[in-house]
Amino acid sequence: MGEKNGREGEAERLVDEHYADVLRYCRRHAPAGLAEDAAQETFLRFVRSRSRYRERGRARAYLVTIARNVCADMARDRASSWAELPEALPGGGDPGEGDDGRDLASALARLPRSQREALELRYGEGLAVGEVGAVLGMSRFAASRAISSALEALRADLGVSKGERGDVR
């Protein structure tokens, strides 16, 4: 009975600690209106897979991996592809128009999905490069390369040189 309460306490702690991060990720990747459902499904799958989860201290990366799969499953169920770019960017405008296409949102929209996601996980979610690799199912080296390539493409697209102030990092 004490062991059960200990596991339940740990599960509650993980939900309290990581729910906001998982929900934020799901809001960007789940089909419209399903972010909360996706976040809840993520934690349900996590609880069900606890016997396979052994890496202490990496719960956030593991949860984002599960959230990524949940969002992809939901998108497939809705028969829509989450790899497609939107017709218009939030805030208006076509991804290829406005300010000579030099705004950050447009530049990000033009990146390949894998590079956008690597940047989002690294800088938006604050995951370490190794954790980004784990979430995306690639080596740490491949994740590092995806991040570097994405940053290089953004610099080129925005006309920012590496040494310029306001550098995209």
CSV table of C-alpha atoms in Angstrom, one decimal:
chain,number,residue,atom,x,y,z
A,1,MET,CA,0.0,0.0,0.0
A,2,GLY,CA,2.9,2.4,0.8
A,3,GLU,CA,4.5,1.6,-2.6
A,4,LYS,CA,1.2,2.4,-4.4
A,5,ASN,CA,1.0,5.8,-2.6
A,6,GLY,CA,4.6,6.5,-3.4
A,7,ARG,CA,4.0,5.9,-7.2
A,8,GLU,CA,0.9,8.0,-7.1
A,9,GLY,CA,2.7,10.8,-5.4
A,10,GLU,CA,5.5,10.7,-8.0
A,11,ALA,CA,2.9,10.7,-10.8
A,12,GLU,CA,1.2,13.7,-9.3
A,13,ARG,CA,4.5,15.5,-8.9
A,14,LEU,CA,5.4,14.8,-12.6
A,15,VAL,CA,2.0,16.1,-13.7
A,16,ASP,CA,2.4,19.2,-11.6
A,17,GLU,CA,5.9,19.8,-12.9
A,18,HIS,CA,5.4,19.1,-16.6
A,19,TYR,CA,1.7,19.6,-17.5
A,20,ALA,CA,2.1,23.2,-18.7
A,21,ASP,CA,5.0,22.2,-21.0
A,22,VAL,CA,3.1,19.2,-22.4
A,23,LEU,CA,0.0,21.3,-23.0
A,24,ARG,CA,2.0,24.1,-24.7
A,25,TYR,CA,3.5,21.5,-27.0
A,26,CYS,CA,0.1,19.9,-27.7
A,27,ARG,CA,-1.4,23.4,-28.5
A,28,ARG,CA,1.1,23.7,-31.3
A,29,HIS,CA,0.9,20.2,-32.7
A,30,ALA,CA,-2.5,18.7,-31.9
A,31,PRO,CA,-5.5,19.2,-34.3
A,32,ALA,CA,-7.5,22.3,-33.5
A,33,GLY,CA,-9.5,22.0,-30.3
A,34,LEU,CA,-7.8,18.8,-29.1
A,35,ALA,CA,-4.8,20.1,-27.2
A,36,GLU,CA,-6.2,19.4,-23.8
A,37,ASP,CA,-7.2,15.9,-24.8
A,38,ALA,CA,-3.8,15.3,-26.3
A,39,ALA,CA,-2.1,16.4,-23.0
A,40,GLN,CA,-4.3,14.2,-20.9
A,41,GLU,CA,-3.7,11.2,-23.3
A,42,THR,CA,0.1,11.9,-23.0
A,43,PHE,CA,0.0,11.5,-19.2
A,44,LEU,CA,-2.3,8.4,-19.4
A,45,ARG,CA,0.2,6.8,-21.8
A,46,PHE,CA,3.0,7.8,-19.5
A,47,VAL,CA,1.4,6.2,-16.5
A,48,ARG,CA,0.6,3.0,-18.5
A,49,SER,CA,4.3,2.8,-19.6
A,50,ARG,CA,5.9,3.5,-16.3
A,51,SER,CA,7.3,0.0,-16.1
A,52,ARG,CA,9.3,0.8,-19.3
A,53,TYR,CA,10.4,4.3,-18.1
A,54,ARG,CA,13.7,3.9,-16.3
A,55,GLU,CA,15.6,7.1,-17.0
A,56,ARG,CA,15.2,9.2,-13.9
A,57,GLY,CA,15.5,13.0,-14.5
A,58,ARG,CA,14.5,12.8,-18.2
A,59,ALA,CA,10.7,12.7,-17.6
A,60,ARG,CA,10.2,15.9,-19.6
A,61,ALA,CA,11.9,14.6,-22.8
A,62,TYR,CA,10.0,11.3,-22.4
A,63,LEU,CA,6.7,13.1,-22.0
A,64,VAL,CA,7.3,15.3,-25.1
A,65,THR,CA,8.1,12.2,-27.0
A,66,ILE,CA,4.8,10.7,-26.0
A,67,ALA,CA,3.0,14.0,-26.8
A,68,ARG,CA,4.5,14.0,-30.2
A,69,ASN,CA,3.2,10.6,-30.9
A,70,VAL,CA,-0.3,11.4,-29.5
A,71,CYS,CA,-0.5,14.5,-31.6
A,72,ALA,CA,0.6,12.6,-34.7
A,73,ASP,CA,-2.0,9.9,-33.9
A,74,MET,CA,-4.7,12.5,-33.5
A,75,ALA,CA,-3.8,14.1,-36.8
A,76,ARG,CA,-3.9,10.8,-38.6
A,77,ASP,CA,-7.2,10.0,-37.1
A,78,ARG,CA,-8.5,13.3,-38.4
A,79,ALA,CA,-7.1,12.4,-41.9
A,80,SER,CA,-5.0,15.6,-41.9
A,81,SER,CA,-1.3,15.9,-42.2
A,82,TRP,CA,0.5,17.9,-39.5
A,83,ALA,CA,3.5,18.2,-41.8
A,84,GLU,CA,1.5,20.6,-44.0
A,85,LEU,CA,2.1,24.3,-43.6
A,86,PRO,CA,-0.9,26.6,-42.9
A,87,GLU,CA,-2.4,28.6,-45.7
A,88,ALA,CA,-1.9,31.8,-43.5
A,89,LEU,CA,0.3,32.5,-40.6
A,90,PRO,CA,-1.2,33.4,-37.2
A,91,GLY,CA,-1.4,37.2,-37.2
A,92,GLY,CA,-2.2,37.3,-40.9
A,93,GLY,CA,-0.3,37.0,-44.1
A,94,ASP,CA,0.9,34.4,-46.4
A,95,PRO,CA,4.1,32.5,-45.4
A,96,GLY,CA,5.8,33.8,-48.6
A,97,GLU,CA,4.6,37.4,-48.5
A,98,GLY,CA,5.1,40.6,-46.4
A,99,ASP,CA,8.2,42.4,-45.5
A,100,ASP,CA,9.9,40.7,-48.5
A,101,GLY,CA,9.4,37.4,-46.7
A,102,ARG,CA,12.0,38.4,-44.1
A,103,ASP,CA,10.0,38.0,-40.9
A,104,LEU,CA,10.9,35.2,-38.6
A,105,ALA,CA,7.5,33.4,-38.7
A,106,SER,CA,7.7,33.2,-42.5
A,107,ALA,CA,11.3,32.0,-42.4
A,108,LEU,CA,10.4,29.3,-39.9
A,109,ALA,CA,7.4,28.3,-42.0
A,110,ARG,CA,9.7,27.7,-44.9
A,111,LEU,CA,12.0,25.3,-43.0
A,112,PRO,CA,11.5,21.6,-43.4
A,113,ARG,CA,9.2,20.1,-40.7
A,114,SER,CA,12.1,18.2,-39.0
A,115,GLN,CA,14.2,21.3,-38.7
A,116,ARG,CA,11.3,23.4,-37.4
A,117,GLU,CA,10.5,20.8,-34.8
A,118,ALA,CA,14.2,20.4,-33.8
A,119,LEU,CA,14.4,24.2,-33.2
A,120,GLU,CA,11.1,24.2,-31.3
A,121,LEU,CA,12.2,21.4,-29.0
A,122,ARG,CA,15.6,23.0,-28.4
A,123,TYR,CA,14.6,26.6,-27.9
A,124,GLY,CA,10.9,26.6,-27.4
A,125,GLU,CA,10.8,23.6,-25.0
A,126,GLY,CA,14.4,24.1,-23.6
A,127,LEU,CA,15.4,20.5,-24.2
A,128,ALA,CA,19.1,19.6,-24.4
A,129,VAL,CA,20.4,18.5,-27.8
A,130,GLY,CA,20.5,14.8,-26.7
A,131,GLU,CA,16.9,15.1,-25.5
A,132,VAL,CA,15.9,16.6,-28.8
A,133,GLY,CA,17.5,13.6,-30.5
A,134,ALA,CA,15.6,11.2,-28.3
A,135,VAL,CA,12.3,12.9,-28.9
A,136,LEU,CA,12.8,12.9,-32.7
A,137,GLY,CA,14.2,9.4,-32.8
A,138,MET,CA,17.7,10.4,-34.0
A,139,SER,CA,21.2,10.5,-32.5
A,140,ARG,CA,22.5,13.5,-30.6
A,141,PHE,CA,24.8,14.3,-33.5
A,142,ALA,CA,21.9,14.2,-36.0
A,143,ALA,CA,19.8,16.5,-33.8
A,144,SER,CA,22.7,18.9,-33.4
A,145,ARG,CA,23.1,18.9,-37.2
A,146,ALA,CA,19.4,19.5,-37.7
A,147,ILE,CA,19.5,22.5,-35.3
A,148,SER,CA,22.6,23.9,-36.9
A,149,SER,CA,21.2,23.5,-40.4
A,150,ALA,CA,18.0,25.2,-39.4
A,151,LEU,CA,19.8,28.1,-37.8
A,152,GLU,CA,22.0,28.5,-40.9
A,153,ALA,CA,18.9,28.5,-43.1
A,154,LEU,CA,17.2,31.1,-40.9
A,155,ARG,CA,20.2,33.3,-41.0
A,156,ALA,CA,20.4,33.1,-44.8
A,157,ASP,CA,16.6,33.6,-45.2
A,158,LEU,CA,16.6,36.6,-42.9
A,159,GLY,CA,19.8,38.1,-44.3
A,160,VAL,CA,21.5,38.0,-41.0
A,161,SER,CA,25.2,37.3,-40.8
A,162,LYS,CA,26.6,35.2,-37.9
A,163,GLY,CA,28.3,38.2,-36.3
A,164,GLU,CA,25.4,40.6,-36.6
A,165,ARG,CA,23.6,41.8,-33.5
A,166,GLY,CA,20.2,40.4,-33.2
A,167,ASP,CA,21.7,37.1,-34.4
A,168,VAL,CA,19.3,34.1,-34.6
A,169,ARG,CA,20.8,31.6,-32.2
